[in-house]
mmCIF file of C-alpha atoms and ligand atoms in Angstrom:
data_model
loop_
_atom_site.group_PDB
_atom_site.id
_atom_site.type_symbol
_atom_site.label_atom_id
_atom_site.label_comp_id
_atom_site.label_asym_id
_atom_site.label_seq_id
_atom_site.Cartn_x
_atom_site.Cartn_y
_atom_site.Cartn_z
ATOM 1 C CA VAL E 1 96.069 41.926 -8.264
ATOM 2 C CA THR E 2 98.259 38.715 -8.322
ATOM 3 C CA ARG E 3 96.757 36.553 -5.441
ATOM 4 C CA LEU E 4 100.147 34.410 -4.845
ATOM 5 C CA PRO E 5 98.762 30.740 -4.048
ATOM 6 C CA LEU E 6 99.149 30.348 -0.334
ATOM 7 C CA HIS E 7 98.278 26.612 1.440
ATOM 8 C CA PRO E 8 98.060 26.120 4.836
ATOM 9 C CA ALA E 9 100.506 24.460 6.072
ATOM 10 C CA ALA E 10 101.010 21.295 4.290
ATOM 11 C CA PRO E 11 102.411 17.283 6.410
ATOM 12 C CA LEU E 12 106.108 17.636 6.667
ATOM 13 C CA PRO E 13 108.462 16.255 3.934
ATOM 14 C CA SER E 14 110.606 13.870 6.245
ATOM 15 C CA GLY E 15 114.231 13.978 5.952
ATOM 16 C CA PRO E 16 117.648 12.097 5.612
ATOM 17 C CA ASP E 17 119.316 12.331 8.348
ATOM 18 C CA ARG E 18 122.505 11.826 6.267
ATOM 19 C CA PHE E 19 123.003 14.428 3.493
ATOM 20 C CA VAL E 20 124.769 14.003 0.691
ATOM 21 C CA SER E 21 125.660 17.582 -0.902
ATOM 22 C CA PRO E 22 125.319 18.191 -4.540
ATOM 23 C CA GLY E 23 129.265 18.539 -4.433
ATOM 24 C CA GLY E 24 129.232 14.616 -3.492
ATOM 25 C CA ARG E 25 129.506 15.399 1.005
ATOM 26 C CA PRO E 26 127.819 13.076 2.730
ATOM 27 C CA GLY E 27 127.348 14.838 6.596
ATOM 28 C CA ARG E 28 125.478 17.832 7.928
ATOM 29 C CA PRO E 29 124.222 20.765 5.661
ATOM 30 C CA SER E 30 126.945 23.173 5.087
ATOM 31 C CA VAL E 31 125.123 27.131 5.802
ATOM 32 C CA TRP E 32 127.435 30.350 5.850
ATOM 33 C CA VAL E 33 125.494 33.537 7.299
ATOM 34 C CA VAL E 34 126.225 36.399 5.556
ATOM 35 C CA GLY E 35 125.540 39.568 7.409
ATOM 36 C CA GLY E 36 126.514 37.711 10.930
ATOM 37 C CA THR E 37 127.533 41.404 12.516
ATOM 38 C CA GLY E 38 123.906 42.306 12.294
ATOM 39 C CA TYR E 39 120.964 42.388 14.012
ATOM 40 C CA SER E 40 119.145 39.689 12.830
ATOM 41 C CA GLY E 41 121.678 37.738 11.092
ATOM 42 C CA LEU E 42 123.631 37.662 15.049
ATOM 43 C CA GLU E 43 119.859 35.742 15.547
ATOM 44 C CA ALA E 44 121.097 33.130 12.848
ATOM 45 C CA VAL E 45 124.351 32.442 14.563
ATOM 46 C CA ARG E 46 122.798 32.035 17.238
ATOM 47 C CA LEU E 47 120.178 29.333 16.298
ATOM 48 C CA LEU E 48 122.503 28.244 13.447
ATOM 49 C CA ARG E 49 125.673 27.440 15.964
ATOM 50 C CA THR E 50 123.010 24.716 18.050
ATOM 51 C CA HIS E 51 121.046 23.652 15.075
ATOM 52 C CA PRO E 52 121.025 19.495 15.122
ATOM 53 C CA ALA E 53 121.579 19.329 11.813
ATOM 54 C CA PHE E 54 122.970 21.875 9.780
ATOM 55 C CA ARG E 55 127.158 23.318 10.614
ATOM 56 C CA LEU E 56 127.607 26.602 10.617
ATOM 57 C CA ALA E 57 130.648 26.795 7.654
ATOM 58 C CA ARG E 58 131.766 31.020 7.950
ATOM 59 C CA ILE E 59 129.692 34.396 9.277
ATOM 60 C CA PHE E 60 130.798 36.963 7.341
ATOM 61 C CA ALA E 61 129.518 40.543 7.557
ATOM 62 C CA SER E 62 130.473 43.621 4.980
ATOM 63 C CA PRO E 63 133.645 43.505 2.632
ATOM 64 C CA GLY E 64 136.574 45.069 3.822
ATOM 65 C CA SER E 65 135.242 45.080 7.396
ATOM 66 C CA PRO E 66 138.089 43.873 9.713
ATOM 67 C CA GLU E 67 138.290 39.733 10.826
ATOM 68 C CA ARG E 68 136.241 40.138 13.856
ATOM 69 C CA ASP E 69 135.537 37.456 16.925
ATOM 70 C CA LEU E 70 131.862 37.987 17.842
ATOM 71 C CA ALA E 71 132.189 38.003 21.357
ATOM 72 C CA GLU E 72 132.545 41.423 20.380
ATOM 73 C CA ILE E 73 129.617 41.620 19.774
ATOM 74 C CA ASP E 74 127.202 39.655 21.216
ATOM 75 C CA PRO E 75 127.344 38.976 24.359
ATOM 76 C CA GLY E 76 125.584 35.850 24.661
ATOM 77 C CA LEU E 77 128.974 34.488 22.504
ATOM 78 C CA ALA E 78 131.981 33.644 24.630
ATOM 79 C CA PRO E 79 135.741 34.212 23.391
ATOM 80 C CA GLY E 80 136.771 31.739 20.343
ATOM 81 C CA GLN E 81 133.367 30.830 19.458
ATOM 82 C CA ALA E 82 132.741 32.584 16.469
ATOM 83 C CA ARG E 83 134.585 34.565 14.033
ATOM 84 C CA ALA E 84 133.443 36.987 11.117
ATOM 85 C CA LEU E 85 135.310 37.614 7.931
ATOM 86 C CA PRO E 86 135.192 40.212 5.453
ATOM 87 C CA TRP E 87 132.638 39.220 2.670
ATOM 88 C CA SER E 88 134.463 39.030 -0.825
ATOM 89 C CA PRO E 89 132.659 37.641 -4.077
ATOM 90 C CA ALA E 90 136.930 35.652 -4.837
ATOM 91 C CA LEU E 91 135.680 33.196 -2.173
ATOM 92 C CA LEU E 92 133.334 31.714 -4.479
ATOM 93 C CA GLU E 93 135.695 31.065 -6.955
ATOM 94 C CA GLU E 94 136.919 27.735 -8.151
ATOM 95 C CA GLY E 95 138.701 25.202 -5.341
ATOM 96 C CA ALA E 96 136.467 27.378 -2.483
ATOM 97 C CA GLU E 97 134.653 24.854 -0.517
ATOM 98 C CA ARG E 98 131.451 26.491 -0.813
ATOM 99 C CA PRO E 99 128.373 25.703 1.428
ATOM 100 C CA ASP E 100 124.556 23.464 0.320
ATOM 101 C CA ALA E 101 122.674 26.941 1.082
ATOM 102 C CA ALA E 102 123.284 30.646 2.553
ATOM 103 C CA LEU E 103 121.334 32.539 4.609
ATOM 104 C CA LEU E 104 121.677 36.585 3.549
ATOM 105 C CA ALA E 105 120.904 38.935 6.407
ATOM 106 C CA LEU E 106 122.539 42.248 4.417
ATOM 107 C CA PRO E 107 121.019 45.608 3.359
ATOM 108 C CA ASP E 108 118.755 45.516 0.264
ATOM 109 C CA GLU E 109 121.405 46.091 -2.442
ATOM 110 C CA ALA E 110 123.744 44.001 -1.386
ATOM 111 C CA SER E 111 121.270 40.434 -1.336
ATOM 112 C CA ALA E 112 120.658 42.175 -4.801
ATOM 113 C CA ASP E 113 124.123 41.635 -5.893
ATOM 114 C CA LEU E 114 125.102 38.975 -4.446
ATOM 115 C CA ALA E 115 121.861 36.075 -4.274
ATOM 116 C CA PRO E 116 122.171 35.583 -7.591
ATOM 117 C CA ARG E 117 126.051 35.082 -7.905
ATOM 118 C CA LEU E 118 125.589 32.488 -4.459
ATOM 119 C CA LEU E 119 122.665 30.230 -6.891
ATOM 120 C CA ALA E 120 124.264 30.516 -9.734
ATOM 121 C CA HIS E 121 126.714 28.550 -7.815
ATOM 122 C CA GLY E 122 124.238 25.515 -6.948
ATOM 123 C CA ILE E 123 123.871 27.224 -3.394
ATOM 124 C CA ARG E 124 120.692 27.963 -2.063
ATOM 125 C CA VAL E 125 119.903 30.802 -0.829
ATOM 126 C CA VAL E 126 117.174 32.348 1.801
ATOM 127 C CA ASP E 127 117.432 36.171 2.024
ATOM 128 C CA LEU E 128 116.223 38.285 4.691
ATOM 129 C CA SER E 129 116.117 41.906 2.693
ATOM 130 C CA SER E 130 113.706 42.762 0.588
ATOM 131 C CA VAL E 131 114.264 42.964 -2.835
ATOM 132 C CA PHE E 132 113.170 39.418 -4.020
ATOM 133 C CA ARG E 133 109.875 39.729 -1.796
ATOM 134 C CA PRO E 134 106.045 39.814 -3.979
ATOM 135 C CA LYS E 135 105.372 43.456 -5.194
ATOM 136 C CA SER E 136 101.542 45.145 -5.309
ATOM 137 C CA ALA E 137 100.176 45.335 -8.704
ATOM 138 C CA GLY E 138 102.202 48.557 -9.944
ATOM 139 C CA ALA E 139 105.086 48.449 -7.562
ATOM 140 C CA ALA E 140 108.477 47.364 -9.446
ATOM 141 C CA SER E 141 107.733 43.411 -9.859
ATOM 142 C CA PRO E 142 110.705 41.542 -7.713
ATOM 143 C CA PRO E 143 113.841 40.741 -9.511
ATOM 144 C CA THR E 144 114.151 37.186 -10.492
ATOM 145 C CA PRO E 145 117.532 35.800 -10.862
ATOM 146 C CA GLY E 146 116.950 33.562 -13.746
ATOM 147 C CA ASN E 147 115.843 29.457 -14.724
ATOM 148 C CA ASP E 148 113.755 27.888 -12.288
ATOM 149 C CA GLN E 149 115.589 29.852 -9.702
ATOM 150 C CA ASP E 150 112.122 31.972 -8.879
ATOM 151 C CA PRO E 151 111.981 33.482 -5.720
ATOM 152 C CA VAL E 152 109.934 31.595 -3.310
ATOM 153 C CA TYR E 153 107.721 33.742 -0.436
ATOM 154 C CA GLY E 154 109.144 32.376 2.978
ATOM 155 C CA LEU E 155 105.931 32.717 5.072
ATOM 156 C CA THR E 156 106.609 29.342 6.514
ATOM 157 C CA GLU E 157 103.017 28.244 7.777
ATOM 158 C CA TRP E 158 101.394 29.298 4.873
ATOM 159 C CA GLU E 159 104.288 28.229 2.547
ATOM 160 C CA ALA E 160 106.116 25.205 3.655
ATOM 161 C CA ALA E 161 105.394 22.658 0.258
ATOM 162 C CA ARG E 162 106.556 25.851 -2.191
ATOM 163 C CA ILE E 163 109.571 26.285 0.476
ATOM 164 C CA ALA E 164 110.576 22.489 0.214
ATOM 165 C CA SER E 165 111.660 22.874 -3.436
ATOM 166 C CA ALA E 166 112.908 26.753 -3.718
ATOM 167 C CA ARG E 167 116.045 27.133 -4.827
ATOM 168 C CA LEU E 168 115.519 31.402 -3.169
ATOM 169 C CA VAL E 169 113.289 31.479 -0.356
ATOM 170 C CA ALA E 170 112.229 35.114 0.086
ATOM 171 C CA ASN E 171 112.095 35.787 3.715
ATOM 172 C CA PRO E 172 109.154 37.930 4.872
ATOM 173 C CA GLY E 173 109.365 41.738 6.369
ATOM 174 C CA CYS E 174 108.709 41.678 10.305
ATOM 175 C CA TYR E 175 105.783 43.771 10.233
ATOM 176 C CA ALA E 176 104.755 42.045 6.698
ATOM 177 C CA THR E 177 104.471 38.450 9.433
ATOM 178 C CA ALA E 178 102.757 39.202 12.116
ATOM 179 C CA CYS E 179 100.163 41.338 9.752
ATOM 180 C CA LEU E 180 99.463 37.932 7.245
ATOM 181 C CA LEU E 181 99.706 35.617 10.036
ATOM 182 C CA ALA E 182 96.741 37.636 11.872
ATOM 183 C CA LEU E 183 94.859 38.289 8.397
ATOM 184 C CA LEU E 184 95.509 35.479 5.869
ATOM 185 C CA PRO E 185 93.069 32.912 7.650
ATOM 186 C CA LEU E 186 90.191 35.229 8.138
ATOM 187 C CA GLU E 187 90.708 36.564 4.452
ATOM 188 C CA ARG E 188 91.204 33.120 2.826
ATOM 189 C CA ALA E 189 87.644 31.875 4.812
ATOM 190 C CA GLY E 190 85.928 34.566 3.132
ATOM 191 C CA LEU E 191 84.879 36.350 6.526
ATOM 192 C CA LEU E 192 86.128 39.882 5.648
ATOM 193 C CA ASP E 193 83.667 42.760 4.057
ATOM 194 C CA PRO E 194 85.872 43.274 0.678
ATOM 195 C CA GLY E 195 84.342 46.747 0.497
ATOM 196 C CA GLU E 196 86.365 48.057 3.686
ATOM 197 C CA ALA E 197 89.293 49.380 4.838
ATOM 198 C CA VAL E 198 91.889 46.871 6.272
ATOM 199 C CA VAL E 199 93.518 49.616 9.840
ATOM 200 C CA VAL E 200 96.643 48.138 11.349
ATOM 201 C CA ASP E 201 98.316 49.692 14.359
ATOM 202 C CA GLY E 202 101.889 48.331 13.974
ATOM 203 C CA LYS E 203 104.380 48.355 16.957
ATOM 204 C CA SER E 204 107.952 47.484 17.283
ATOM 205 C CA GLY E 205 111.172 47.389 19.208
ATOM 206 C CA ILE E 206 114.536 49.971 17.966
ATOM 207 C CA THR E 207 116.328 46.566 16.760
ATOM 208 C CA GLY E 208 113.856 46.606 13.510
ATOM 209 C CA ALA E 209 116.023 49.345 12.454
ATOM 210 C CA GLY E 210 119.176 47.544 12.330
ATOM 211 C CA ARG E 211 122.418 48.717 13.496
ATOM 212 C CA ARG E 212 122.081 52.494 12.574
ATOM 213 C CA LEU E 213 124.261 55.668 14.353
ATOM 214 C CA GLU E 214 120.934 57.834 13.419
ATOM 215 C CA ALA E 215 119.701 60.364 16.243
ATOM 216 C CA ASP E 216 116.503 58.924 16.954
ATOM 217 C CA TYR E 217 118.056 55.641 17.263
ATOM 218 C CA LEU E 218 120.303 57.013 20.321
ATOM 219 C CA PHE E 219 119.147 55.654 23.932
ATOM 220 C CA ALA E 220 117.432 59.469 25.635
ATOM 221 C CA GLU E 221 115.097 59.976 21.655
ATOM 222 C CA ALA E 222 114.065 56.736 22.421
ATOM 223 C CA ASN E 223 113.955 56.429 25.598
ATOM 224 C CA GLU E 224 110.348 56.770 27.124
ATOM 225 C CA ASN E 225 108.930 57.392 23.929
ATOM 226 C CA CYS E 226 107.034 56.338 21.405
ATOM 227 C CA ARG E 227 106.530 57.694 18.111
ATOM 228 C CA PRO E 228 104.777 56.956 14.425
ATOM 229 C CA TYR E 229 107.469 56.440 11.590
ATOM 230 C CA SER E 230 106.510 56.068 7.828
ATOM 231 C CA PRO E 231 102.442 56.085 7.794
ATOM 232 C CA LEU E 232 100.765 54.721 4.578
ATOM 233 C CA ALA E 233 104.386 54.115 3.272
ATOM 234 C CA HIS E 234 106.074 51.746 5.030
ATOM 235 C CA ARG E 235 108.113 49.423 2.973
ATOM 236 C CA HIS E 236 106.400 46.097 3.670
ATOM 237 C CA LEU E 237 102.413 48.183 2.669
ATOM 238 C CA PRO E 238 103.024 46.149 -0.835
ATOM 239 C CA GLU E 239 103.572 42.870 0.011
ATOM 240 C CA ILE E 240 101.157 42.904 2.527
ATOM 241 C CA ARG E 241 99.151 44.373 0.061
ATOM 242 C CA ALA E 242 100.303 41.431 -2.611
ATOM 243 C CA VAL E 243 100.269 38.668 0.026
ATOM 244 C CA LEU E 244 96.622 39.297 0.719
ATOM 245 C CA GLY E 245 95.781 40.441 -2.965
ATOM 246 C CA LEU E 246 93.577 43.181 -1.534
ATOM 247 C CA ALA E 247 92.959 45.272 -4.536
ATOM 248 C CA ALA E 248 94.634 48.612 -5.864
ATOM 249 C CA GLU E 249 91.567 50.791 -4.133
ATOM 250 C CA ARG E 250 90.689 48.953 -1.273
ATOM 251 C CA PRO E 251 92.000 50.921 1.529
ATOM 252 C CA LEU E 252 94.917 49.378 4.269
ATOM 253 C CA LEU E 253 96.058 51.763 6.415
ATOM 254 C CA PHE E 254 99.071 50.700 7.871
ATOM 255 C CA VAL E 255 100.841 53.032 10.384
ATOM 256 C CA PRO E 256 104.126 51.357 12.424
ATOM 257 C CA HIS E 257 105.067 52.808 15.994
ATOM 258 C CA VAL E 258 108.701 52.378 17.170
ATOM 259 C CA LEU E 259 108.632 51.414 20.543
ATOM 260 C CA PRO E 260 111.629 52.081 23.868
ATOM 261 C CA VAL E 261 112.227 48.072 23.842
ATOM 262 C CA SER E 262 115.176 46.625 22.606
ATOM 263 C CA ARG E 263 113.365 43.571 20.142
ATOM 264 C CA GLY E 264 109.228 42.368 19.565
ATOM 265 C CA LEU E 265 106.916 43.586 17.619
ATOM 266 C CA MET E 266 103.561 44.010 17.831
ATOM 267 C CA THR E 267 101.045 45.110 15.478
ATOM 268 C CA THR E 268 97.176 45.365 15.996
ATOM 269 C CA VAL E 269 94.107 44.967 12.845
ATOM 270 C CA TYR E 270 90.981 46.265 12.494
ATOM 271 C CA VAL E 271 88.755 44.693 9.788
ATOM 272 C CA ARG E 272 84.572 44.695 8.992
ATOM 273 C CA LEU E 273 83.453 41.577 8.729
ATOM 274 C CA ALA E 274 80.970 40.471 5.835
ATOM 275 C CA ARG E 275 77.711 39.802 6.718
ATOM 276 C CA GLY E 276 76.629 36.914 8.684
ATOM 277 C CA VAL E 277 79.673 36.149 9.827
ATOM 278 C CA ALA E 278 79.109 34.136 13.344
ATOM 279 C CA SER E 279 82.455 34.318 15.717
ATOM 280 C CA GLY E 280 82.542 30.214 16.122
ATOM 281 C CA GLU E 281 83.452 31.342 12.279
ATOM 282 C CA ILE E 282 87.201 33.005 13.135
ATOM 283 C CA ALA E 283 88.289 30.433 15.643
ATOM 284 C CA ALA E 284 87.566 27.969 13.191
ATOM 285 C CA ALA E 285 89.235 29.746 10.569
ATOM 286 C CA PHE E 286 92.271 30.771 12.915
ATOM 287 C CA ASP E 287 92.145 26.831 14.579
ATOM 288 C CA HIS E 288 92.259 25.623 10.740
ATOM 289 C CA ALA E 289 95.224 27.273 9.048
ATOM 290 C CA TYR E 290 97.319 26.748 11.997
ATOM 291 C CA ALA E 291 96.373 23.734 13.817
ATOM 292 C CA ALA E 292 99.702 21.806 12.342
ATOM 293 C CA ALA E 293 102.406 24.867 13.408
ATOM 294 C CA PRO E 294 103.511 24.893 16.470
ATOM 295 C CA ALA E 295 105.169 28.379 15.730
ATOM 296 C CA VAL E 296 101.662 30.372 15.751
ATOM 297 C CA ARG E 297 100.286 29.998 20.120
ATOM 298 C CA LEU E 298 96.324 31.202 19.046
ATOM 299 C CA LEU E 299 95.864 32.058 22.664
ATOM 300 C CA GLY E 300 92.072 32.573 20.991
ATOM 301 C CA SER E 301 89.402 35.654 21.804
ATOM 302 C CA GLY E 302 89.331 37.838 24.172
ATOM 303 C CA ARG E 303 93.227 36.685 25.475
ATOM 304 C CA TRP E 304 95.793 38.673 24.456
ATOM 305 C CA PRO E 305 99.678 38.399 23.532
ATOM 306 C CA GLN E 306 102.447 40.713 25.336
ATOM 307 C CA LEU E 307 105.597 41.492 23.998
ATOM 308 C CA ARG E 308 107.669 39.683 26.984
ATOM 309 C CA GLY E 309 105.436 36.619 26.092
ATOM 310 C CA VAL E 310 106.874 36.255 22.872
ATOM 311 C CA THR E 311 110.634 37.834 22.913
ATOM 312 C CA GLY E 312 113.928 35.587 22.228
ATOM 313 C CA THR E 313 111.120 32.850 20.349
ATOM 314 C CA GLY E 314 110.153 32.337 17.335
ATOM 315 C CA ARG E 315 107.175 32.071 18.048
ATOM 316 C CA CYS E 316 103.792 34.579 16.482
ATOM 317 C CA ASP E 317 100.949 34.522 19.282
ATOM 318 C CA ILE E 318 97.429 35.223 17.996
ATOM 319 C CA GLY E 319 94.265 36.977 19.966
ATOM 320 C CA TRP E 320 90.644 38.536 18.856
ATOM 321 C CA THR E 321 87.190 39.781 19.787
ATOM 322 C CA ALA E 322 84.624 40.410 16.854
ATOM 323 C CA ASP E 323 81.609 42.551 18.023
ATOM 324 C CA PRO E 324 78.679 41.321 15.748
ATOM 325 C CA VAL E 325 76.300 44.277 16.108
ATOM 326 C CA GLN E 326 79.056 46.658 14.680
ATOM 327 C CA ARG E 327 80.257 43.041 12.564
ATOM 328 C CA ALA E 328 83.935 44.397 13.187
ATOM 329 C CA ALA E 329 86.742 42.167 14.678
ATOM 330 C CA VAL E 330 90.228 43.276 16.011
ATOM 331 C CA VAL E 331 93.592 40.917 16.016
ATOM 332 C CA VAL E 332 96.575 41.319 18.034
ATOM 333 C CA SER E 333 99.518 39.622 16.964
ATOM 334 C CA ALA E 334 103.750 39.844 18.687
ATOM 335 C CA LEU E 335 106.779 37.980 17.566
ATOM 336 C CA ASP E 336 110.050 39.281 18.267
ATOM 337 C CA ASN E 337 110.905 40.861 15.322
ATOM 338 C CA LEU E 338 114.603 39.225 15.392
ATOM 339 C CA LEU E 339 113.633 35.751 15.626
ATOM 340 C CA LYS E 340 109.683 34.453 13.950
ATOM 341 C CA GLY E 341 110.302 38.089 12.103
ATOM 342 C CA ALA E 342 113.629 37.409 11.002
ATOM 343 C CA ALA E 343 116.253 34.600 11.563
ATOM 344 C CA GLY E 344 113.613 32.205 13.406
ATOM 345 C CA GLN E 345 111.868 32.193 10.557
ATOM 346 C CA ALA E 346 114.699 31.553 7.919
ATOM 347 C CA VAL E 347 116.011 29.122 10.102
ATOM 348 C CA GLN E 348 112.546 27.229 9.869
ATOM 349 C CA ASN E 349 112.918 27.421 6.232
ATOM 350 C CA LEU E 350 116.432 26.104 5.667
ATOM 351 C CA ASN E 351 114.664 23.441 7.660
ATOM 352 C CA LEU E 352 112.076 22.323 5.364
ATOM 353 C CA LEU E 353 114.817 23.168 2.382
ATOM 354 C CA PHE E 354 116.677 20.144 3.086
ATOM 355 C CA GLY E 355 113.602 18.043 4.340
ATOM 356 C CA ARG E 356 114.192 18.463 8.239
ATOM 357 C CA PRO E 357 110.822 18.955 10.810
ATOM 358 C CA ARG E 358 110.101 22.657 10.065
ATOM 359 C CA GLU E 359 110.133 23.852 14.095
ATOM 360 C CA GLU E 360 113.362 21.968 14.673
ATOM 361 C CA GLY E 361 116.259 24.353 16.660
ATOM 362 C CA ILE E 362 113.878 26.778 16.510
ATOM 363 C CA PRO E 363 113.523 28.099 20.644
ATOM 364 C CA LEU E 364 109.617 27.976 20.939
HETATM 365 N N1 NAP P 401 116.028 43.775 11.967
HETATM 366 C C1 NAP P 401 115.558 43.128 11.327
HETATM 367 O O1 NAP P 401 114.442 43.059 12.867
HETATM 368 C C2 NAP P 401 114.836 42.543 10.775
HETATM 369 C C3 NAP P 401 113.901 41.969 10.356
HETATM 370 C C4 NAP P 401 112.944 41.329 9.266
HETATM 371 C C5 NAP P 401 113.914 41.992 8.040
HETATM 372 N N2 NAP P 401 115.319 42.452 7.891
HETATM 373 C C6 NAP P 401 116.055 42.217 7.217
HETATM 374 O O2 NAP P 401 117.490 41.969 7.340
HETATM 375 C C7 NAP P 401 118.030 42.536 6.750
HETATM 376 C C8 NAP P 401 119.737 42.754 7.295
HETATM 377 O O3 NAP P 401 118.752 43.526 8.275
HETATM 378 P P1 NAP P 401 119.358 43.447 10.285
HETATM 379 O O4 NAP P 401 118.415 44.210 10.658
HETATM 380 O O5 NAP P 401 120.157 42.302 10.912
HETATM 381 O O6 NAP P 401 121.216 44.866 9.654
HETATM 382 P P2 NAP P 401 122.123 45.414 10.163
HETATM 383 O O7 NAP P 401 121.911 45.289 12.189
HETATM 384 O O8 NAP P 401 122.133 47.291 9.571
HETATM 385 O O9 NAP P 401 123.038 44.124 10.044
HETATM 386 C C9 NAP P 401 123.648 44.448 8.317
HETATM 387 C C10 NAP P 401 124.628 43.637 8.371
HETATM 388 O O10 NAP P 401 124.897 43.198 6.601
HETATM 389 C C11 NAP P 401 126.988 43.395 6.844
HETATM 390 N N3 NAP P 401 126.518 44.543 5.025
HETATM 391 C C12 NAP P 401 126.300 45.272 4.933
HETATM 392 N N4 NAP P 401 127.040 45.692 3.267
HETATM 393 C C13 NAP P 401 127.062 44.655 3.433
HETATM 394 C C14 NAP P 401 127.800 44.070 1.799
HETATM 395 N N5 NAP P 401 127.950 44.926 1.008
HETATM 396 N N6 NAP P 401 128.260 42.741 1.584
HETATM 397 C C15 NAP P 401 128.427 41.656 2.954
HETATM 398 N N7 NAP P 401 127.880 41.751 4.353
HETATM 399 C C16 NAP P 401 127.656 43.804 4.052
HETATM 400 C C17 NAP P 401 126.378 44.395 7.875
HETATM 401 O O11 NAP P 401 128.148 44.662 8.157
HETATM 402 P P3 NAP P 401 128.952 44.941 8.713
HETATM 403 O O12 NAP P 401 128.871 45.021 10.566
HETATM 404 O O13 NAP P 401 130.223 44.184 8.787
HETATM 405 O O14 NAP P 401 128.387 46.590 8.459
HETATM 406 C C18 NAP P 401 125.539 43.514 8.874
HETATM 407 O O15 NAP P 401 126.257 42.201 9.403
HETATM 408 C C19 NAP P 401 117.878 43.964 5.526
HETATM 409 O O16 NAP P 401 117.034 43.211 5.034
HETATM 410 C C20 NAP P 401 116.368 44.183 6.878
HETATM 411 O O17 NAP P 401 115.780 44.500 6.076
HETATM 412 C C21 NAP P 401 115.254 42.773 9.581
#
């Protein structure tokens, strides 16, 4: 089993106010958003348009798509504020003005194709797809674009030091973020019984599936409804298992559900504690992990996160309770799947890549 070297938040690097790009251009680092017409790409556009340290240089949609004013698909934007162009590989040719970084909010196949090309031109990449994320033992390894450009897992609060010097950041999945932020403090502190299953119940709003035309996602099918999907087989499972370092035979029972809300995601984690764990040790483990992490809000024992407390923010809220007689604990985490679960964490990672304060430009 591969255990990733994860570290709790390290002191933040303090960056220069003025940045000189590899091409020698002074000024704010320029960023492209590729996939800027999708749900998570649009959130990245919103964050980067007003970000004090970055210049949102270009926004792209799929090749062959019409040039679009983003106000047509995002009523939060005024007409003329942001335009999306069709993506074309020719944009990377000699003479074109290339950005310092690109945020990719694309389907897996498109990211697998595009990320290595961008890296080859010295462009730093934060990728939201699953292709460069860690995989559990037995699953295919993530592709490596070569040279020294191995992907770094972008779970910001646990990987800050490695992200700061990365070329390619594999942003975590939305469920993986909620689940790992809840479980890693307990697992790393040795508070979990290693012989017992980890059970996770997940719930996500409709945007978690991207903008797609499928009957299951029609209003009349999803409204006033709740349904499970991919029980025990969700595509974030290998990533969660790999990062936690769970042995292949240790049950990780994860069942996600679709909720009739546009955005927001909650995971409820049920674990068996190691013998002799006192409830104060649980609080101490969470405090140790997140004392210097403003994007994780610890509600404490017996206080529970709610979706409406986190939607529209780049935060993850966490609450828990423990029963010493049953040696059991329940941890609930909630986040906005499009922000801490996608674009918000991607911008936290961009901040780290360019030496900016980690939560700059993130609504908390
Ligand atoms: N939704 C979430 O909550 C969430 C959370 C975490 C991670 N993610 C991941 O983030 C990625 C994007 O997800 P999403 O939900 O935002 O998807 P989405 O709403 O379906 O948007 C996909 C975007 O990719 C563009 N696109 C498709 N094929 C392309 C290609 N070959 N070249 C360039 N652009 C292309 C689309 O452009 P057109 O508009 O022209 O089709 C659109 O802008 C996925 O990998 C997803 O797994 C999503």
